[in-house]
CSV table of N, CA and C in Angstrom, one decimal:
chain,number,residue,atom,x,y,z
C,1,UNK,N,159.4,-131.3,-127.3
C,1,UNK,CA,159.1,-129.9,-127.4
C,1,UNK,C,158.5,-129.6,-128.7
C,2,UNK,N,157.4,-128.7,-128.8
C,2,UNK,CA,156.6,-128.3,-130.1
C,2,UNK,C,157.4,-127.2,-130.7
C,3,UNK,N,157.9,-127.3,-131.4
C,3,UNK,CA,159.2,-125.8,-131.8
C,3,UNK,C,158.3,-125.1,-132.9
C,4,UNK,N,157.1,-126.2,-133.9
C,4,UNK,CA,156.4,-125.0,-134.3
C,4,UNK,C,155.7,-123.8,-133.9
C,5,UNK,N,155.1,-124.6,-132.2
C,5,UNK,CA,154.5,-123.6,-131.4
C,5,UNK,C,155.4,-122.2,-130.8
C,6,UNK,N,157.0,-122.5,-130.9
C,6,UNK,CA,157.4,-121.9,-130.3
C,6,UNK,C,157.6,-120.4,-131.4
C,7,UNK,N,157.7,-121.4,-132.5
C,7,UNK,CA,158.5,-120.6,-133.9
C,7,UNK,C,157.4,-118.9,-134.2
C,8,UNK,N,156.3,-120.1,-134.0
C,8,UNK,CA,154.6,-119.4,-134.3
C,8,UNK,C,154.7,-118.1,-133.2
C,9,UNK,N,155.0,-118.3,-131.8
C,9,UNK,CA,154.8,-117.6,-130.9
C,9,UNK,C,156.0,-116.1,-130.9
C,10,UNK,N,157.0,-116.4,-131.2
C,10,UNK,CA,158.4,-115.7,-132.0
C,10,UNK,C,158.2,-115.1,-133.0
C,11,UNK,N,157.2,-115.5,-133.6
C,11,UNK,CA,156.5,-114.3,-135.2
C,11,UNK,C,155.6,-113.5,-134.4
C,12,UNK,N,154.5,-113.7,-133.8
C,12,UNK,CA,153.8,-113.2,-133.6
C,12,UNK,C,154.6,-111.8,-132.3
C,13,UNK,N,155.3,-112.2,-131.5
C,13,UNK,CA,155.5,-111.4,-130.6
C,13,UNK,C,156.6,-110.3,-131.8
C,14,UNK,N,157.3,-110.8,-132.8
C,14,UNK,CA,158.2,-109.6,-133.6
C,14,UNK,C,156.8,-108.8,-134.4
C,15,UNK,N,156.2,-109.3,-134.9
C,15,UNK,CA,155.2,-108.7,-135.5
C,15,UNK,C,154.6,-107.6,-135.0
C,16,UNK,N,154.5,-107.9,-133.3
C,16,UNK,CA,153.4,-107.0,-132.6
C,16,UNK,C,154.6,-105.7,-132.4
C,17,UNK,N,155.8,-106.1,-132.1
C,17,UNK,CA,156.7,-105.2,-131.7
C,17,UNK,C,156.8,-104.0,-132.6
C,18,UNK,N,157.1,-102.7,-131.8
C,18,UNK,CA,156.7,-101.3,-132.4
C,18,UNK,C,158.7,-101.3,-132.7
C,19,UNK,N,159.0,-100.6,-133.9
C,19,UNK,CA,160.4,-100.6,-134.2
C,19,UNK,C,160.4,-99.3,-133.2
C,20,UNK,N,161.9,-99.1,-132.3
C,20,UNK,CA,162.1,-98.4,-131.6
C,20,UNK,C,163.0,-97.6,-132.4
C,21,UNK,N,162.4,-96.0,-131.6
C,21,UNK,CA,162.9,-94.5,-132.8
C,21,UNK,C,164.9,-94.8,-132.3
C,22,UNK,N,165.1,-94.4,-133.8
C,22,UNK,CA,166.5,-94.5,-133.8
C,22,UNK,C,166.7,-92.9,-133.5
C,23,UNK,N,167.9,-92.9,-132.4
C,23,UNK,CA,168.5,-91.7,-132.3
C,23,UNK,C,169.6,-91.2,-133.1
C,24,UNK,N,169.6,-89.9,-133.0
C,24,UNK,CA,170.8,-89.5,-133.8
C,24,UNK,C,171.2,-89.4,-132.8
C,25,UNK,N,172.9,-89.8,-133.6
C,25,UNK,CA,174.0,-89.2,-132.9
C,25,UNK,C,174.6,-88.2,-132.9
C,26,UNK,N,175.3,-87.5,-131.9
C,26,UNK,CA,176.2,-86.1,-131.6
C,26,UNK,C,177.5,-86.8,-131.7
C,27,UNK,N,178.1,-85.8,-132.5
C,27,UNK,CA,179.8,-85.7,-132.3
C,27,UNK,C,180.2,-84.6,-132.2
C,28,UNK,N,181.0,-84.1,-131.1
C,28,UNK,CA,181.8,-82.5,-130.7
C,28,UNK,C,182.7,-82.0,-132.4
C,29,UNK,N,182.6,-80.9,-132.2
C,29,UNK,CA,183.2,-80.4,-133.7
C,29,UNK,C,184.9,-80.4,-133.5
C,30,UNK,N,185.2,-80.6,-134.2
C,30,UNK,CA,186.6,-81.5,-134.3
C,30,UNK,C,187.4,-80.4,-135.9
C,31,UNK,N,188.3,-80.4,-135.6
C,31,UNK,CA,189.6,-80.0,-136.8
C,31,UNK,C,189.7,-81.0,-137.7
C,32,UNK,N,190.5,-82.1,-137.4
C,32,UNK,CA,191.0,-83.1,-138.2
C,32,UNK,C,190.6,-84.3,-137.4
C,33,UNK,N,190.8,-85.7,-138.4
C,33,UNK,CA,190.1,-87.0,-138.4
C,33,UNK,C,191.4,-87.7,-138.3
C,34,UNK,N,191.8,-88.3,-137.4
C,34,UNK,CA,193.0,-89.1,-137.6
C,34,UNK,C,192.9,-90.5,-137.2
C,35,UNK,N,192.7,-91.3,-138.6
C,35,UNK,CA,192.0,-92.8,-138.6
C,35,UNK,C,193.7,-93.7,-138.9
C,36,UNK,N,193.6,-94.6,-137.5
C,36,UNK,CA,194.8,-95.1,-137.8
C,36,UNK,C,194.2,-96.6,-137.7
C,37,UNK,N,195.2,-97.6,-138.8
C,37,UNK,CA,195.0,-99.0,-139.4
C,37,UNK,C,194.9,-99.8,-138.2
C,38,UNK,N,194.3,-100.6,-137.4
C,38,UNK,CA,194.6,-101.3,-136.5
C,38,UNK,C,194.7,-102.8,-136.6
C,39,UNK,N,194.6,-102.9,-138.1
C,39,UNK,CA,194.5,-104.5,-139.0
C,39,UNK,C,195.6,-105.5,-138.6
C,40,UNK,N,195.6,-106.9,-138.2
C,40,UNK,CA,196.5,-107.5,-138.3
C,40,UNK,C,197.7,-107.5,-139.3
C,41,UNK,N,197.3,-107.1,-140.5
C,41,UNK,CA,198.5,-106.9,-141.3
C,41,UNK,C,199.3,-106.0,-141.8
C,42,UNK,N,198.6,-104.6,-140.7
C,42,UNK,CA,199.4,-104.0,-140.7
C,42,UNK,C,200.6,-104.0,-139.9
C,43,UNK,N,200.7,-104.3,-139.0
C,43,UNK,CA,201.4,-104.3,-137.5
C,43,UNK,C,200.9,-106.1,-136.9
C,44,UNK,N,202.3,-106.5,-136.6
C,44,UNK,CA,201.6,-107.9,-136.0
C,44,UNK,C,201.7,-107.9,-134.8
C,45,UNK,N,202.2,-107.2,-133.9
C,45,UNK,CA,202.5,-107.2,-132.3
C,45,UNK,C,201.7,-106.4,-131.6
C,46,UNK,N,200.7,-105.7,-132.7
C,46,UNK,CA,199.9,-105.2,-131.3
C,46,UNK,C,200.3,-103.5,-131.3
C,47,UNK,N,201.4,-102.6,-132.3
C,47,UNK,CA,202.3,-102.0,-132.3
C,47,UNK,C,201.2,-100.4,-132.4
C,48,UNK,N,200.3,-100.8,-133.6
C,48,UNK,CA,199.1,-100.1,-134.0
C,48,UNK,C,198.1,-99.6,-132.5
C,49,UNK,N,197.7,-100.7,-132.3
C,49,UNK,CA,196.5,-100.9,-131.5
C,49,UNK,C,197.7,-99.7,-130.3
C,50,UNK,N,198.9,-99.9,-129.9
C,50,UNK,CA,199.6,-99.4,-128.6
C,50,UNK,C,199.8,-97.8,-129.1
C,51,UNK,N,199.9,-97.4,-130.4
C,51,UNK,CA,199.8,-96.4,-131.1
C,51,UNK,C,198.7,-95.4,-130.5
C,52,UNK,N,197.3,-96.3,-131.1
C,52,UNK,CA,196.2,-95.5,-131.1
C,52,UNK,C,195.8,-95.4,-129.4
C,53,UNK,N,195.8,-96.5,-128.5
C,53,UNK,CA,195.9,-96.0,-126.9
C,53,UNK,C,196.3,-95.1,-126.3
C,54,UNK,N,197.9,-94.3,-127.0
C,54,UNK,CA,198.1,-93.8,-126.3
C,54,UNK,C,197.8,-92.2,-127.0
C,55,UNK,N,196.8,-92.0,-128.0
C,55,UNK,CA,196.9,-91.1,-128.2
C,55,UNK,C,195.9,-90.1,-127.4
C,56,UNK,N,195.3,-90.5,-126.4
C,56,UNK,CA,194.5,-89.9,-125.6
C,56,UNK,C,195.0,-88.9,-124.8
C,57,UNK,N,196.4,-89.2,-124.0
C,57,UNK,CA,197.0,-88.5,-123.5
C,57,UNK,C,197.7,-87.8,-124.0
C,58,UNK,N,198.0,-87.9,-125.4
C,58,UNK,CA,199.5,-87.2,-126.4
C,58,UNK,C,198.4,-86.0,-126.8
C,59,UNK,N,197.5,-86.2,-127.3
C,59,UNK,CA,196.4,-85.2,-127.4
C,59,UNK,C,196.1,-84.7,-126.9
C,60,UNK,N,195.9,-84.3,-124.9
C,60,UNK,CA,195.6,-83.4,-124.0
C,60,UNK,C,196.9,-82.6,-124.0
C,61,UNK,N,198.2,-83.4,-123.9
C,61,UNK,CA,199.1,-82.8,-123.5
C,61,UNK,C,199.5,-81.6,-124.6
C,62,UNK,N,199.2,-81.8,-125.9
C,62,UNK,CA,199.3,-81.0,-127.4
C,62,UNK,C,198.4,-79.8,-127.3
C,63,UNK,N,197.2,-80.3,-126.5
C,63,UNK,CA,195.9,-79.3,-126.7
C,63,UNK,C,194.7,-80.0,-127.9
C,64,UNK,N,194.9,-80.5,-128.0
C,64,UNK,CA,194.3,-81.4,-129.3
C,64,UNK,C,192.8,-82.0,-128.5
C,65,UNK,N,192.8,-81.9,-127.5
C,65,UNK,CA,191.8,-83.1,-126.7
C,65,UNK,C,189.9,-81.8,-127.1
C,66,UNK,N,190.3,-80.8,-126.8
C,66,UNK,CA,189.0,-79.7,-127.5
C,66,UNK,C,189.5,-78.2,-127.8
C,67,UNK,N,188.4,-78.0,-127.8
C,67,UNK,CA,188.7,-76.1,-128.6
C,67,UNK,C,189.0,-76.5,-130.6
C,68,UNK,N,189.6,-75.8,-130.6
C,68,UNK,CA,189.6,-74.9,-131.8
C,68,UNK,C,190.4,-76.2,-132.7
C,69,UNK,N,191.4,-76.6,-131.9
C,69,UNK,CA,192.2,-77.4,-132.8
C,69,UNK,C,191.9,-79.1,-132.3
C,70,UNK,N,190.9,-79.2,-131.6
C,70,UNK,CA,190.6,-80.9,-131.3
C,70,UNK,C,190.7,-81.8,-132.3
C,71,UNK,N,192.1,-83.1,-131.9
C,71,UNK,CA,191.3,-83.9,-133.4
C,71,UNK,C,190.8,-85.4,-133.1
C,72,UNK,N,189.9,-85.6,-134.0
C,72,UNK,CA,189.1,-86.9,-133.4
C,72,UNK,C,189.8,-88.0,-134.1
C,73,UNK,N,190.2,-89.2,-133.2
C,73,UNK,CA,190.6,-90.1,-133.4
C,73,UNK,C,189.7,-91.6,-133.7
C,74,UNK,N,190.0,-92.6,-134.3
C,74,UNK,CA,189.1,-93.6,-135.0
C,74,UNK,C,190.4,-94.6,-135.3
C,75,UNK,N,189.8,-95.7,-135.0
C,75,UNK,CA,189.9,-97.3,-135.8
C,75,UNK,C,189.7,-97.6,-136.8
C,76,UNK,N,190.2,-98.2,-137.5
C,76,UNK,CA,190.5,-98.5,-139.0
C,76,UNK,C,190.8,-100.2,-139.2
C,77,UNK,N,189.5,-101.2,-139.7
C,77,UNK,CA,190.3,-102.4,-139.6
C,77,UNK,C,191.5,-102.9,-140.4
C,78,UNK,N,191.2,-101.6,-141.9
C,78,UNK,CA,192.4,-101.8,-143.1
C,78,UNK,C,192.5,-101.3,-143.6
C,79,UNK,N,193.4,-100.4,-144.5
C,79,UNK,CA,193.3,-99.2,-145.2
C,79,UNK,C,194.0,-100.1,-147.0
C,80,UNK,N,194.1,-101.3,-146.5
C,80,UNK,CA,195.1,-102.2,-148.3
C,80,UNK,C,195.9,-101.4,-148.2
C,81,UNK,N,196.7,-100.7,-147.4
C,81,UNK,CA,198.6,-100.5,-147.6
C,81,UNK,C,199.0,-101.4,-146.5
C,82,UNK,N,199.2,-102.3,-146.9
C,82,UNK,CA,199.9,-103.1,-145.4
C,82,UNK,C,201.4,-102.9,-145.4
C,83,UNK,N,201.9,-102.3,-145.9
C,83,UNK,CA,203.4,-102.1,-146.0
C,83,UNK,C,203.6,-101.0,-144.9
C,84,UNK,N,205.0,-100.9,-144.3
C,84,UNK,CA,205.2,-100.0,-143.7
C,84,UNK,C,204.5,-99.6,-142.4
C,85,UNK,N,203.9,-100.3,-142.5
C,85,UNK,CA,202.9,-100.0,-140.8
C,85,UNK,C,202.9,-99.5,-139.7
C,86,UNK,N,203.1,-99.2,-138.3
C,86,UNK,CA,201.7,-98.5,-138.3
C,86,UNK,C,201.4,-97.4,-140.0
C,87,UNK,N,200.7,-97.5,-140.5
C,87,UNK,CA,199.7,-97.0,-141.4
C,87,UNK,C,198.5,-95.7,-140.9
C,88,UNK,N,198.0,-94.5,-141.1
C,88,UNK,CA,197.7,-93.3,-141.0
C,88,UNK,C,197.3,-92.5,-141.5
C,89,UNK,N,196.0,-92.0,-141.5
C,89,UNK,CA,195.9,-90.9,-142.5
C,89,UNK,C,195.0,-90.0,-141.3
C,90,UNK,N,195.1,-88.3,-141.9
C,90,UNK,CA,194.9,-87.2,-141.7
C,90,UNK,C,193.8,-86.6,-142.4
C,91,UNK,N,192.5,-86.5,-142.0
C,91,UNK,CA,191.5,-86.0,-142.5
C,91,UNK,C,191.2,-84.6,-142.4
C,92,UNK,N,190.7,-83.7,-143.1
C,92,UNK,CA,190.3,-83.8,-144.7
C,92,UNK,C,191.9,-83.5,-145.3
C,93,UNK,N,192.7,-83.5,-144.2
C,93,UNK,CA,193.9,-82.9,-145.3
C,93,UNK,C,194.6,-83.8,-146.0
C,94,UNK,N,193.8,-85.3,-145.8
C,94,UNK,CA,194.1,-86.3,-147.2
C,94,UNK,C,195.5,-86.9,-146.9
C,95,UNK,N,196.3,-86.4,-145.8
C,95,UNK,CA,197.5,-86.6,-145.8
C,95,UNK,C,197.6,-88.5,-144.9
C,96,UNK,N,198.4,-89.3,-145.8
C,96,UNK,CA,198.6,-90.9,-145.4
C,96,UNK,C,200.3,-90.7,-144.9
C,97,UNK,N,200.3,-91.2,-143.8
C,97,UNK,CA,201.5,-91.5,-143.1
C,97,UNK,C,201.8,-93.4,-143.0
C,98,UNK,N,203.2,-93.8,-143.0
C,98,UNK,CA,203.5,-94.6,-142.9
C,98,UNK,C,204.9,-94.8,-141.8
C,99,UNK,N,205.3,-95.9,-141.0
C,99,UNK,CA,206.2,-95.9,-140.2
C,99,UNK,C,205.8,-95.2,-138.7
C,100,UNK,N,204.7,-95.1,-138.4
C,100,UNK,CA,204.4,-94.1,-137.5
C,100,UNK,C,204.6,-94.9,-136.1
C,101,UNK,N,205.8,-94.8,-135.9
C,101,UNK,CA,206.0,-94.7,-134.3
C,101,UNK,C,205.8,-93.8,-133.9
C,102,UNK,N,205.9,-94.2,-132.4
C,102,UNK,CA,205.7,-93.3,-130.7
C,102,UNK,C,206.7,-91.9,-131.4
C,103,UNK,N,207.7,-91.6,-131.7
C,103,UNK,CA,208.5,-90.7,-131.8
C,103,UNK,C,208.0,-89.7,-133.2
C,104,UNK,N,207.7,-90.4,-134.2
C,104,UNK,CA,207.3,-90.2,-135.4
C,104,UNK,C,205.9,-89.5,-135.1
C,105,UNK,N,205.0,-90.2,-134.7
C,105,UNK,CA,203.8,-89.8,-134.0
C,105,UNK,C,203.9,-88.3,-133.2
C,106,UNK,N,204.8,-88.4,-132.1
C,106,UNK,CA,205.5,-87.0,-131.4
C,106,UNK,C,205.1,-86.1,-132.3
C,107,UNK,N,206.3,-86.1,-133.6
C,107,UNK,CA,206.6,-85.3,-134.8
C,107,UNK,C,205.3,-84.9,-135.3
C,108,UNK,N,204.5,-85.9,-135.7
C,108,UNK,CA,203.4,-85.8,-136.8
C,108,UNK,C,202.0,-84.4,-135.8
C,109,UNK,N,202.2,-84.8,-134.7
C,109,UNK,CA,201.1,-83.9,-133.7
C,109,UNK,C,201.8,-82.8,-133.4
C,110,UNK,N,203.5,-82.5,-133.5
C,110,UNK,CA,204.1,-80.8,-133.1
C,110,UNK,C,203.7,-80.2,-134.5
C,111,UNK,N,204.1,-81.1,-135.4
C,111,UNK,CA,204.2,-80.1,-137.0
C,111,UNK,C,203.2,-80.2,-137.6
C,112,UNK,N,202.3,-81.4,-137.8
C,112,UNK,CA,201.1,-81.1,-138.3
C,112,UNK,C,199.7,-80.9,-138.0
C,113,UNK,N,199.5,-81.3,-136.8
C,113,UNK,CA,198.2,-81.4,-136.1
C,113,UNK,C,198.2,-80.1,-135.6
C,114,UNK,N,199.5,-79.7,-134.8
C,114,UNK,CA,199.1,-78.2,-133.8
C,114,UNK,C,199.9,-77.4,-135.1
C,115,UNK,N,201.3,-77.5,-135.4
C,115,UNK,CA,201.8,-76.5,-136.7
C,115,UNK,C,201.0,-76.3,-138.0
C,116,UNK,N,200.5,-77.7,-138.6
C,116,UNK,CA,199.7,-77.1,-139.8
C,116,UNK,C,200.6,-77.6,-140.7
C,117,UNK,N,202.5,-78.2,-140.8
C,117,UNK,CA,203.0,-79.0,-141.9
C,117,UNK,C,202.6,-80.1,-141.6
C,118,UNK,N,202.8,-80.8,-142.6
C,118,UNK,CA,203.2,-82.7,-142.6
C,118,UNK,C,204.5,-82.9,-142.6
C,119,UNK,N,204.5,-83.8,-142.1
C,119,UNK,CA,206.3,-84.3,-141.6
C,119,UNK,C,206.3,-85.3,-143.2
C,120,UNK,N,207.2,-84.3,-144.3
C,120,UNK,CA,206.9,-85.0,-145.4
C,120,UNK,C,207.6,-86.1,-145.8
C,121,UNK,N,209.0,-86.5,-144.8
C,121,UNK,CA,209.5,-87.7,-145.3
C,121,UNK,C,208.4,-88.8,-144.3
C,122,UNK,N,207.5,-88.5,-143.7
C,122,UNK,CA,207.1,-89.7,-143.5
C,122,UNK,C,205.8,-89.7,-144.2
C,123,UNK,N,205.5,-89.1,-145.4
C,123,UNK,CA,204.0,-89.4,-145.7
C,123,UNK,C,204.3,-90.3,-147.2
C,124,UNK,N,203.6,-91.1,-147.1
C,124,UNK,CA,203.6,-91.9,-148.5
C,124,UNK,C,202.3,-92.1,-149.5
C,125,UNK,N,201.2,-90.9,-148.9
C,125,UNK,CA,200.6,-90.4,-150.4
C,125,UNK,C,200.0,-89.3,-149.6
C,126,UNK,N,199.4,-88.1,-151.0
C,126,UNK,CA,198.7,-87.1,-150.8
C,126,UNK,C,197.5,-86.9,-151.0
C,127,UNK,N,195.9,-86.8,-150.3
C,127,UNK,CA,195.0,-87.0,-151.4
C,127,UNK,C,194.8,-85.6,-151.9
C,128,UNK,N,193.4,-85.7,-152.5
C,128,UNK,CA,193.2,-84.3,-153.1
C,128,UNK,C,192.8,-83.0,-152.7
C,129,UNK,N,193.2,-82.8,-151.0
C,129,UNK,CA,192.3,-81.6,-150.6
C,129,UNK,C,194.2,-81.1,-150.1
C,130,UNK,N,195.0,-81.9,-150.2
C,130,UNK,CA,196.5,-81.6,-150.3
C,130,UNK,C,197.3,-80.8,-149.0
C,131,UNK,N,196.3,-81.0,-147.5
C,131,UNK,CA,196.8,-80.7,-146.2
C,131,UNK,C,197.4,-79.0,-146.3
């Protein structure tokens, strides 16, 4: 097999090629960002990843899913706090949770997401826009 010929014919066809227009993307307007760690070293069982699945439904049930108070949820491969895990933060209100179980989780979406507190014994930093 001639692989120059092939190599040759592989430039020429990228060359002719017209770069195809990039779209922008749309995102629905959203309240808060809630990016949880899904890293192996945060959580080794998977505990994270079972966190962020189920928040699909914890969020319709809250009201959280649209309107006024929708909040958009995201994957995170690592935030470097591997301590304490599941791992959490609350956008723009800066606010980092740690320990976040199913029940803790409950808490974090009655008091902070639809109430507007942080459940302060589980937060383990504050950034600077201060929730």
């Amino acid at each position: 097999m001639n692989t120059e010929s092939t190599d040759t014919t592989n430039a020429a066809v990228a060359a002719d090629a017209t770069p195809s227009e990039v779209v922008r993307p749309k995102i629905s307007d959203y309240r808060r960002h809630l990016l949880i760690c899904t890293g192996p070293r945060c959580t080794q069982n998977g505990e994270a990843q079972d966190l962020f699945d189920s928040l699909g439904a914890k969020f319709k049930a809250a009201g959280l899913n649209d309107g006024e108070l929708r909040v958009k949820r995201s994957r995170v491969g690592c935030f470097a706090a591997c301590k304490g895990g599941p791992v959490m933060c609350v956008q723009p209100d800066g606010t980092w949770y740690y320990n976040v179980t199913p029940a803790n989780m409950d808490r974090i979406i009655t008091e902070h997401l639809v109430g507007g507190q942080p459940v302060q014994e589980l937060v383990f930093h504050q950034g600077p826009t201060g929730g």
